[in-house]
CSV table of C-alpha atoms and ligand atoms in Angstrom, one decimal:
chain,number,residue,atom,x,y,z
E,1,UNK,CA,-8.7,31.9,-19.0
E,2,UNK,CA,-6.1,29.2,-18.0
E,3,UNK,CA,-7.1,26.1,-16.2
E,4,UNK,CA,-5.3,26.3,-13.3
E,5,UNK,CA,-4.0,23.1,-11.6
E,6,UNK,CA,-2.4,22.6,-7.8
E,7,UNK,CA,-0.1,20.2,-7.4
E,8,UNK,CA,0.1,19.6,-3.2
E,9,UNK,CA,3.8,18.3,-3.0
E,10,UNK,CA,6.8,18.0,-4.8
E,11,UNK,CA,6.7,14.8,-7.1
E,12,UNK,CA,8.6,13.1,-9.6
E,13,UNK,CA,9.3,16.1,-12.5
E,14,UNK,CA,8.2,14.2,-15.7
E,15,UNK,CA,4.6,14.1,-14.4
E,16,UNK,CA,5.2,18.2,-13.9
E,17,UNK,CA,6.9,19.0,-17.1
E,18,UNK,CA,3.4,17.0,-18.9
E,19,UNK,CA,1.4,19.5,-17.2
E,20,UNK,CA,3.6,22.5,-17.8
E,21,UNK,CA,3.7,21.7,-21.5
E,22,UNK,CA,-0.1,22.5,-21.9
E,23,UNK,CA,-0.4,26.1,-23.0
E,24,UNK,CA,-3.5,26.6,-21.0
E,25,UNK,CA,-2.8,25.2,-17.5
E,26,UNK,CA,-1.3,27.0,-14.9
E,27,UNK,CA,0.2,25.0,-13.0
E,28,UNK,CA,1.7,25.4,-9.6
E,29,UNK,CA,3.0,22.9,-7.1
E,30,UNK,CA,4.0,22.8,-3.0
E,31,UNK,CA,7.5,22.8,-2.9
E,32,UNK,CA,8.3,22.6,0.5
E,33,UNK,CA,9.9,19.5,1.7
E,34,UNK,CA,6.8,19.2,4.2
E,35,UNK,CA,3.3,17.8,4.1
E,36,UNK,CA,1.3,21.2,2.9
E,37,UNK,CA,-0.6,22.9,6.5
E,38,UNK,CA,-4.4,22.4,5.5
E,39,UNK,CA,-5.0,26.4,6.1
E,40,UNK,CA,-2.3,26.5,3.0
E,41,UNK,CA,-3.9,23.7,0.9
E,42,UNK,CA,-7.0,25.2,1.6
E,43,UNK,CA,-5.6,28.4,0.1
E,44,UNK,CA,-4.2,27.3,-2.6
E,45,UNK,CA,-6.2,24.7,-4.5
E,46,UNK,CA,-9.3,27.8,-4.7
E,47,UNK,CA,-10.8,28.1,-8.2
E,48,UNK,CA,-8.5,25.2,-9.2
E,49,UNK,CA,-9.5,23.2,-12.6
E,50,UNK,CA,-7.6,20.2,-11.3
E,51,UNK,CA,-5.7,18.9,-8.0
E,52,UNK,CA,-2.7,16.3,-7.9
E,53,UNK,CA,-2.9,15.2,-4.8
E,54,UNK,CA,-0.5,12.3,-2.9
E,55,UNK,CA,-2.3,10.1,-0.4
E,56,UNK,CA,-1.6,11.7,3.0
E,57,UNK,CA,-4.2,14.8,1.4
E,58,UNK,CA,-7.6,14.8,2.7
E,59,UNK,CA,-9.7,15.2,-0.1
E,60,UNK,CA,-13.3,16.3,1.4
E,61,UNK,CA,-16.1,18.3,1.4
E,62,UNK,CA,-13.9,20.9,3.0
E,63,UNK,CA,-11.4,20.8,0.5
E,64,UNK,CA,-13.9,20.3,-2.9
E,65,UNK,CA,-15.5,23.1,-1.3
E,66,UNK,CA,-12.7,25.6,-0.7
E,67,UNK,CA,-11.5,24.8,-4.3
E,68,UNK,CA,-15.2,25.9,-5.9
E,69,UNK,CA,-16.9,24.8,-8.6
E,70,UNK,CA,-14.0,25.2,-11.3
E,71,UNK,CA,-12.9,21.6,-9.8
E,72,UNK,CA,-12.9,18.8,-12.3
E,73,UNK,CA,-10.6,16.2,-11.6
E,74,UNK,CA,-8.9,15.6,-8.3
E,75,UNK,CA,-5.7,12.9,-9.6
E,76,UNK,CA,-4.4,10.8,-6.9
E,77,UNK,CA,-0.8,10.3,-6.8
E,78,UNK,CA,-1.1,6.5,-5.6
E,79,UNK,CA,-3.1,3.8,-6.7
E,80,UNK,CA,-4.8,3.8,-2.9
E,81,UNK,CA,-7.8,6.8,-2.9
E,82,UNK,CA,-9.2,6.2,0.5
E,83,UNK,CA,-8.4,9.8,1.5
E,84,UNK,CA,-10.8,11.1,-1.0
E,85,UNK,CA,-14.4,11.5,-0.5
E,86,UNK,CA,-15.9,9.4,-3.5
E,87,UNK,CA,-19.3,10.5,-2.7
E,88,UNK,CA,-19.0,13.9,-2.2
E,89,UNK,CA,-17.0,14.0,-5.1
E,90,UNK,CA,-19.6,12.2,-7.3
E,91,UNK,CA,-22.2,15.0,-6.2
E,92,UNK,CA,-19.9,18.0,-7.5
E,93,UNK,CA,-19.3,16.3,-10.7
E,94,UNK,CA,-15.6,15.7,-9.9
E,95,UNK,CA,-14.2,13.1,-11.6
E,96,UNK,CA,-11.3,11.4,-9.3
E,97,UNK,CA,-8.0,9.2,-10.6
E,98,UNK,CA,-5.7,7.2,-9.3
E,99,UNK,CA,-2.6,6.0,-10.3
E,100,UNK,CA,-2.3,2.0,-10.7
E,101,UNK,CA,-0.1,0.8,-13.6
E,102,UNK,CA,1.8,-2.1,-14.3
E,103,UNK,CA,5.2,0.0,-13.1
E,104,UNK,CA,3.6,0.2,-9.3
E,105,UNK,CA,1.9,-3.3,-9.7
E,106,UNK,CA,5.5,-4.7,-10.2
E,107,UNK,CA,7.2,-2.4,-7.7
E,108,UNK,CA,4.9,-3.8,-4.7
E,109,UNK,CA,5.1,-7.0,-5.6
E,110,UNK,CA,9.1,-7.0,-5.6
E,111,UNK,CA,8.4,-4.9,-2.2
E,112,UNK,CA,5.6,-7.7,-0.4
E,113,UNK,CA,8.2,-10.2,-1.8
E,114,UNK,CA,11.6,-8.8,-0.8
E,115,UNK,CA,9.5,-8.6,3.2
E,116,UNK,CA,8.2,-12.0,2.6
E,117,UNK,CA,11.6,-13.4,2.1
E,118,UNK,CA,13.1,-11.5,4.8
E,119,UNK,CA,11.2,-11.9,7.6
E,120,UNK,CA,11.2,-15.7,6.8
E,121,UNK,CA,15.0,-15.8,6.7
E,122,UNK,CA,15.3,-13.3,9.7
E,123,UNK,CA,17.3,-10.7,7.5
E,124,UNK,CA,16.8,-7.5,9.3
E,125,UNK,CA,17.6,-9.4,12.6
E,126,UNK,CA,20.5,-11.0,11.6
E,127,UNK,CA,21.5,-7.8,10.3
E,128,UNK,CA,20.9,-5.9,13.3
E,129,UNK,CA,22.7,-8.9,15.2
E,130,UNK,CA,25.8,-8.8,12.9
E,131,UNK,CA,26.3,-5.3,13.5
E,132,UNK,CA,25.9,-5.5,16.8
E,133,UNK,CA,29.0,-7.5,16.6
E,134,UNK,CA,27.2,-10.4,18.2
E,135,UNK,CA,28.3,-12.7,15.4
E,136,UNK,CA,31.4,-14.4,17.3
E,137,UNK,CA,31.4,-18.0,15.1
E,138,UNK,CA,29.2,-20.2,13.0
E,139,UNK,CA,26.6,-22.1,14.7
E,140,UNK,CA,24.5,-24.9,13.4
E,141,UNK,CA,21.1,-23.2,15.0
E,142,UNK,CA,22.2,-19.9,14.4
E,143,UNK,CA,19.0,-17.8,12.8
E,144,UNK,CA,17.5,-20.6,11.4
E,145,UNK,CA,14.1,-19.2,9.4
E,146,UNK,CA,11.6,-21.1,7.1
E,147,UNK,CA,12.0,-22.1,3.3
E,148,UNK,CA,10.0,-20.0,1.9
E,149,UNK,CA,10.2,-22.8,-1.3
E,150,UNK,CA,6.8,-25.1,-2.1
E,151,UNK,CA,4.9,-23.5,1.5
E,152,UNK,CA,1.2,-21.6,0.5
E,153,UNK,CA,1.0,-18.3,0.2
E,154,UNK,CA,-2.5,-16.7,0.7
E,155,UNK,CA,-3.4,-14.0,-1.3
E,156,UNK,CA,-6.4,-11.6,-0.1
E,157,UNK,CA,-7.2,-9.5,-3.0
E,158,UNK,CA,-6.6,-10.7,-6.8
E,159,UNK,CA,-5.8,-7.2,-8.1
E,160,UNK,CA,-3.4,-6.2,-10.3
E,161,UNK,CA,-0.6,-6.1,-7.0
E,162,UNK,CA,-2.3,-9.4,-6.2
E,163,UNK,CA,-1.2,-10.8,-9.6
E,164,UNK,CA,2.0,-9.4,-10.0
E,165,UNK,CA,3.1,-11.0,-6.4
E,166,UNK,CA,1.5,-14.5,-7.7
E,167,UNK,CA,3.2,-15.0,-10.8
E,168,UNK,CA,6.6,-14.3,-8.5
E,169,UNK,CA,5.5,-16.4,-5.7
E,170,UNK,CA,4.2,-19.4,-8.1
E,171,UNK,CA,7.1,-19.2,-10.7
E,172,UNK,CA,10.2,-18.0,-9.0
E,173,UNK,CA,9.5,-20.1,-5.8
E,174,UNK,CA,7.2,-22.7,-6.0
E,175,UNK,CA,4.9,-21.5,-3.9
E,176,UNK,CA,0.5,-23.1,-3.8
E,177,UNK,CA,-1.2,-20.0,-4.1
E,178,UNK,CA,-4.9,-19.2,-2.6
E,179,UNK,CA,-6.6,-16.2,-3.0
E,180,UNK,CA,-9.4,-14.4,-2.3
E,181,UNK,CA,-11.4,-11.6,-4.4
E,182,UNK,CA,-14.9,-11.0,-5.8
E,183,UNK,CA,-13.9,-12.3,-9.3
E,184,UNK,CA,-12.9,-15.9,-9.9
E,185,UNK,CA,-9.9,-16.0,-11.9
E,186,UNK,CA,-9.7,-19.0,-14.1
E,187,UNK,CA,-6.8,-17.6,-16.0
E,188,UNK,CA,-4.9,-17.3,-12.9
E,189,UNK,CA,-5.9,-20.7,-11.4
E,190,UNK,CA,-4.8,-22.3,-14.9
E,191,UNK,CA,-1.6,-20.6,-15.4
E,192,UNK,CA,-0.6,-20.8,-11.4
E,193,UNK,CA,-2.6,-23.3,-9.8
E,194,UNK,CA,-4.0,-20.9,-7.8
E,195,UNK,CA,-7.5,-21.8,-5.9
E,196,UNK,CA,-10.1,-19.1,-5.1
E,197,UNK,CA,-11.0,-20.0,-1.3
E,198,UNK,CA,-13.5,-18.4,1.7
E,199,UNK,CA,-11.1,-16.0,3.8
E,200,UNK,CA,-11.4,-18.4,6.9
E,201,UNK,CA,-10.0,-21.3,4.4
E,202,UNK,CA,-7.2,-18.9,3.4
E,203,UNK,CA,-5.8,-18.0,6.9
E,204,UNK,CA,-6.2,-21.8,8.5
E,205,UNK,CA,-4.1,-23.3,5.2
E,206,UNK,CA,-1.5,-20.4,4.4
E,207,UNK,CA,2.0,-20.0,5.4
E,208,UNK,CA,2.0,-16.5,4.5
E,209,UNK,CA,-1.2,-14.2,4.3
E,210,UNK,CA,-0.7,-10.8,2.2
E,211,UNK,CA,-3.1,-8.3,1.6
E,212,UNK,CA,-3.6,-6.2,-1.3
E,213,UNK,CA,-7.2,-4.8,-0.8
E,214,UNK,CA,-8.0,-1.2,-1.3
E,215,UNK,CA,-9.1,0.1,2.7
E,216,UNK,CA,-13.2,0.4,2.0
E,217,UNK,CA,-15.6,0.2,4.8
E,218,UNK,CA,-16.0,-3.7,4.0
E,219,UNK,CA,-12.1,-4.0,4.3
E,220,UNK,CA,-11.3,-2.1,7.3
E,221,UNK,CA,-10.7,-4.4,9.9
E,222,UNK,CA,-10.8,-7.2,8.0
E,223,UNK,CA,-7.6,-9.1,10.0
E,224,UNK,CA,-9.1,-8.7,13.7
E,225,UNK,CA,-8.9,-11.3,16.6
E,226,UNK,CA,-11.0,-14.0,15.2
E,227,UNK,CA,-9.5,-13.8,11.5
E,228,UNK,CA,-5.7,-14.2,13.3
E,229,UNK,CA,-6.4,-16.7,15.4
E,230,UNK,CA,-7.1,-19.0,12.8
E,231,UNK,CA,-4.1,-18.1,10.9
E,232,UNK,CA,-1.5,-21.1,11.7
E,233,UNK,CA,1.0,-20.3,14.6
E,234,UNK,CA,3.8,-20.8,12.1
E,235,UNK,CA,2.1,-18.4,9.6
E,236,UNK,CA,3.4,-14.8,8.5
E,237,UNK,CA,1.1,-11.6,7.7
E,238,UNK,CA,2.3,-9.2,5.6
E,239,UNK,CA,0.6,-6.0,4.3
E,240,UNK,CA,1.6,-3.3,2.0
E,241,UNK,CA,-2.1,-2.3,1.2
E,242,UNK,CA,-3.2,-0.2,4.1
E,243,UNK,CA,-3.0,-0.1,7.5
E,244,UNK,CA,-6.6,0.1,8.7
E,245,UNK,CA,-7.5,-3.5,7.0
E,246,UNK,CA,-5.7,-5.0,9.9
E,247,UNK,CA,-6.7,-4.6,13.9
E,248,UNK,CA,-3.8,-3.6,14.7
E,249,UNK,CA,-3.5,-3.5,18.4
E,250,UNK,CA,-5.0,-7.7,17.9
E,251,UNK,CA,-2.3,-8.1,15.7
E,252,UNK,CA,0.0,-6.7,18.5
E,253,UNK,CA,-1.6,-9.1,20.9
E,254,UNK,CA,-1.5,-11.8,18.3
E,255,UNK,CA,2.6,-11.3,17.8
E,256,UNK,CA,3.5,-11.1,21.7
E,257,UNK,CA,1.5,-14.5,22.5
E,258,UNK,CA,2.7,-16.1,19.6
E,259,UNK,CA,-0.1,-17.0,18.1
E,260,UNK,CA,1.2,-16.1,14.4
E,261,UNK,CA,5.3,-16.2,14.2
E,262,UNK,CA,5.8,-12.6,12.8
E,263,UNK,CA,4.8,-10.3,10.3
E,264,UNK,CA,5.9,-7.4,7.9
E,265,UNK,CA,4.6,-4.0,8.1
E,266,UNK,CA,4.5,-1.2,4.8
E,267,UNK,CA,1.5,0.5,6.2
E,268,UNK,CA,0.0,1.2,10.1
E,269,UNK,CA,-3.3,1.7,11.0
E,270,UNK,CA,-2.5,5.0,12.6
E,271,UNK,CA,-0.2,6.3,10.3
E,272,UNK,CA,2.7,7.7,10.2
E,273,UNK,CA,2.3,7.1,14.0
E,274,UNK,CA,3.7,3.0,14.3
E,275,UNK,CA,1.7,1.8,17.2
E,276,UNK,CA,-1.8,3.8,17.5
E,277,UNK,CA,-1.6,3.7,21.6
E,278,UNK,CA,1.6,5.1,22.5
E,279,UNK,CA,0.7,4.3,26.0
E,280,UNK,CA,-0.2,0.4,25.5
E,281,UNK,CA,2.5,-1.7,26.4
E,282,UNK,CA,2.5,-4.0,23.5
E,283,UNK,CA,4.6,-2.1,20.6
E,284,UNK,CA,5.3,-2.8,17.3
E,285,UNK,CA,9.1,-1.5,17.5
E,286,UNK,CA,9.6,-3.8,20.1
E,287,UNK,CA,9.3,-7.2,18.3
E,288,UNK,CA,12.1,-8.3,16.7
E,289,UNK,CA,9.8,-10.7,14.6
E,290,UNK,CA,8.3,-8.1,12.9
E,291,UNK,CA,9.4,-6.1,10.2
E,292,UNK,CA,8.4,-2.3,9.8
E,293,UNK,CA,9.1,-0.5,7.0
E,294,UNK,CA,7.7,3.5,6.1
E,295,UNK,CA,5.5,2.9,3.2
E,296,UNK,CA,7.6,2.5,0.4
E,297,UNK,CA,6.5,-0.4,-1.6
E,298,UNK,CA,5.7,1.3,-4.7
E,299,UNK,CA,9.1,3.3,-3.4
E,300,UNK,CA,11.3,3.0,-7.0
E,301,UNK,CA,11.7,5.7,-9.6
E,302,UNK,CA,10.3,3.7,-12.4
E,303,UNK,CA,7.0,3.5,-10.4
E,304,UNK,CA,7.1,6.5,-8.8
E,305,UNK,CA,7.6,8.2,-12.8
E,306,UNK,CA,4.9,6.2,-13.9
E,307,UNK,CA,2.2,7.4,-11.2
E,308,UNK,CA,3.4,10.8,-12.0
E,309,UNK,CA,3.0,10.1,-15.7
E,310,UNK,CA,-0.7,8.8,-14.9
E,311,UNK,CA,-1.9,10.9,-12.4
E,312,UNK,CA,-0.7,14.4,-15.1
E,313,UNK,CA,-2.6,12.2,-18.0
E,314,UNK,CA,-5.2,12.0,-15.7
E,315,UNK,CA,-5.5,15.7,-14.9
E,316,UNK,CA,-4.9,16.2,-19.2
E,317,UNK,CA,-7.7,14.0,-20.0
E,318,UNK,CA,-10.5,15.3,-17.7
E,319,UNK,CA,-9.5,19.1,-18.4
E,320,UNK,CA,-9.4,18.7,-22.7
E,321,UNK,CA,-12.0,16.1,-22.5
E,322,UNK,CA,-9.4,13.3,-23.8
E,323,UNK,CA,-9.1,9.9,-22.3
E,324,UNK,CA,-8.3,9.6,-18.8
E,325,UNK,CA,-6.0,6.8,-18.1
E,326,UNK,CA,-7.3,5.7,-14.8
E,327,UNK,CA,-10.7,7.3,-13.1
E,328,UNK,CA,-11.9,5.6,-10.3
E,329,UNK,CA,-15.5,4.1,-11.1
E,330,UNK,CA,-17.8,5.8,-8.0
E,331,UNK,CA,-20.5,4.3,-7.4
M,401,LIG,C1,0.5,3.8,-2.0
M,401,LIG,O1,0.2,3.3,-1.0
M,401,LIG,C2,-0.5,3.9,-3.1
M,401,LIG,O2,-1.7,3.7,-2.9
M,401,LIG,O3,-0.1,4.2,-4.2
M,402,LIG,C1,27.2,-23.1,5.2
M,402,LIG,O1,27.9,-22.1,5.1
M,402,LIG,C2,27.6,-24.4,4.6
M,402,LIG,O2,28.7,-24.5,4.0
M,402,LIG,O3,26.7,-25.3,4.8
């Protein structure tokens, strides 16, 4: 009988093709240009051997459950896996991937980096301005931002993502780099001058806080009221991790009483939804010092081939009992 694998929405075709090629999967993917209706998922993914799944998929009991006990491996298209039950995952003898790899690591960094440097030189306002046709002649103290040159930038969570944006930050523009993270890096701090610090150290020194933590129950919230007020009043936040590891509606608060001078949004706590209480009167879209983006950071076809790549190798491994590239260690 053919292992059969459900693939819950269209992504990049080499990761497809790998699992084609094997004689003994049958595979078959969501094709719609939609995010799959749960009755459908719930359908489809019954007596499956393996499930890619992409991040907006809630992978529960409900779901291990409607797919049986056939279900092996549930391979996460992203390198984020907080919508999949780890637990209940472990207790079915599912194994569960994800998808980091040196292509995403780099992809994010450039992203966080490319946000860092424009909300610091007011790109997207100045754009915005410009078209506007507000741009009548040159002025001495016309959009004047930050050098972004030789300030600190604080780094909360060493990972791989973590690393990639150091080496840019410390090499490419001078920046002191603190960080935080379990692990002390000594490789890192040699190579970078980078110092592990206490969070509360991190946000009262740092010009720029970015976060690249996975969201876990000890991350969630981790940015609230008390964490942003001692961030400097000239300082930036950016995240391209996820949106639940900041407050958001303090961050909101935070931004309209200046008491940070902007910040750079990939990811929302209430996402896709951009401000959680459509009826609050603080909004996100509102502030022209913040920059929101739709969760594209890992958003360029060399990364987004590569996750594909890993998350089929993934499914390929578990099902021929190979090596899996990337299974997430449950605890
Ligand atoms: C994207 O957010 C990912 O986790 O890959
Ligand atoms: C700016 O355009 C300058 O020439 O300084």
């Amino acid at each position: 009988m053919k292992k059969k694998i459900f693939i819950t929405r269209n992504i990049p075709a080499v990761g497809v093709k790998m699992l084609k090629a094997q004689k003994d999967f049958d595979v078959h993917i969501y094709r719609r240009d939609e995010k799959i209706p749960r009755k459908t998922l719930l359908q489809k993914i019954k007596g499956c051997h393996g499930i890619l799944s992409i991040l907006t998929e809630k992978m529960d009991t409900q779901a291990m459950d409607a797919a049986g006990p056939n279900l092996k491996i549930i391979a996460n298209y992203a390198v984020g896996f907080d919508n999949i039950d780890l637990k209940a995952a472990k207790e079915r003898g599912i194994a569960v991937g994800n998808a980091p790899c040196d292509e995403v690591s780099e992809a994010v960094a450039e992203f966080t980096f490319a946000l860092l440097l424009a909300r610091s030189r007011r790109i997207v306002e100045s754009d915005k301005y410009t078209r506007l046709g507000k741009y009548e002649e040159w002025h001495p103290l016309l959009m004047l931002g930050r050098d972004v040159y030789a300030k600190t930038l604080g780094i909360v969570g060493l990972g791989r993502i973590g690393q990639a944006l150091c080496q840019r930050a410390a090499k490419g523009f001078g920046m002191k780099i603190l960080y935080t993270d379990m692990r002390q890096n000594k490789e890192f701090e040699k190579e970078y001058k980078a110092k592990k610090v206490p969070l509360a150290t991190l946000l009262k020194k740092s010009d720029y806080v970015s976060l690249h933590v996975p969201l876990l129950p000890s991350t969630r919230h981790l940015i609230g009221v008390k964490q942003l007020k001692m961030m400097k009043k000239t300082a930036y936040l950016i995240n391209t991790a996820r949106g639940p590891v900041v407050h958001e509606k303090a961050l909101l608060k935070a931004l309209y009483k200046n008491e940070i001078a902007g910040a750079a949004l990939d990811v929302y706590e209430c996402e896709p939804t951009i401000d959680c209480d459509l009826t609050d009167r603080y909004e996100l879209r509102k502030l022209s010092n913040v920059i929101i983006t739709p969760h594209i950071a890992s958003a360029t076809i060399e990364a987004r081939d590569a996750m594909a790549r890993v998350a089929a190798e993934n499914i390929i491994g578990v099902l021929k009992n190979r090596k899996a590239p990337a299974l997430v260690k449950i605890k």
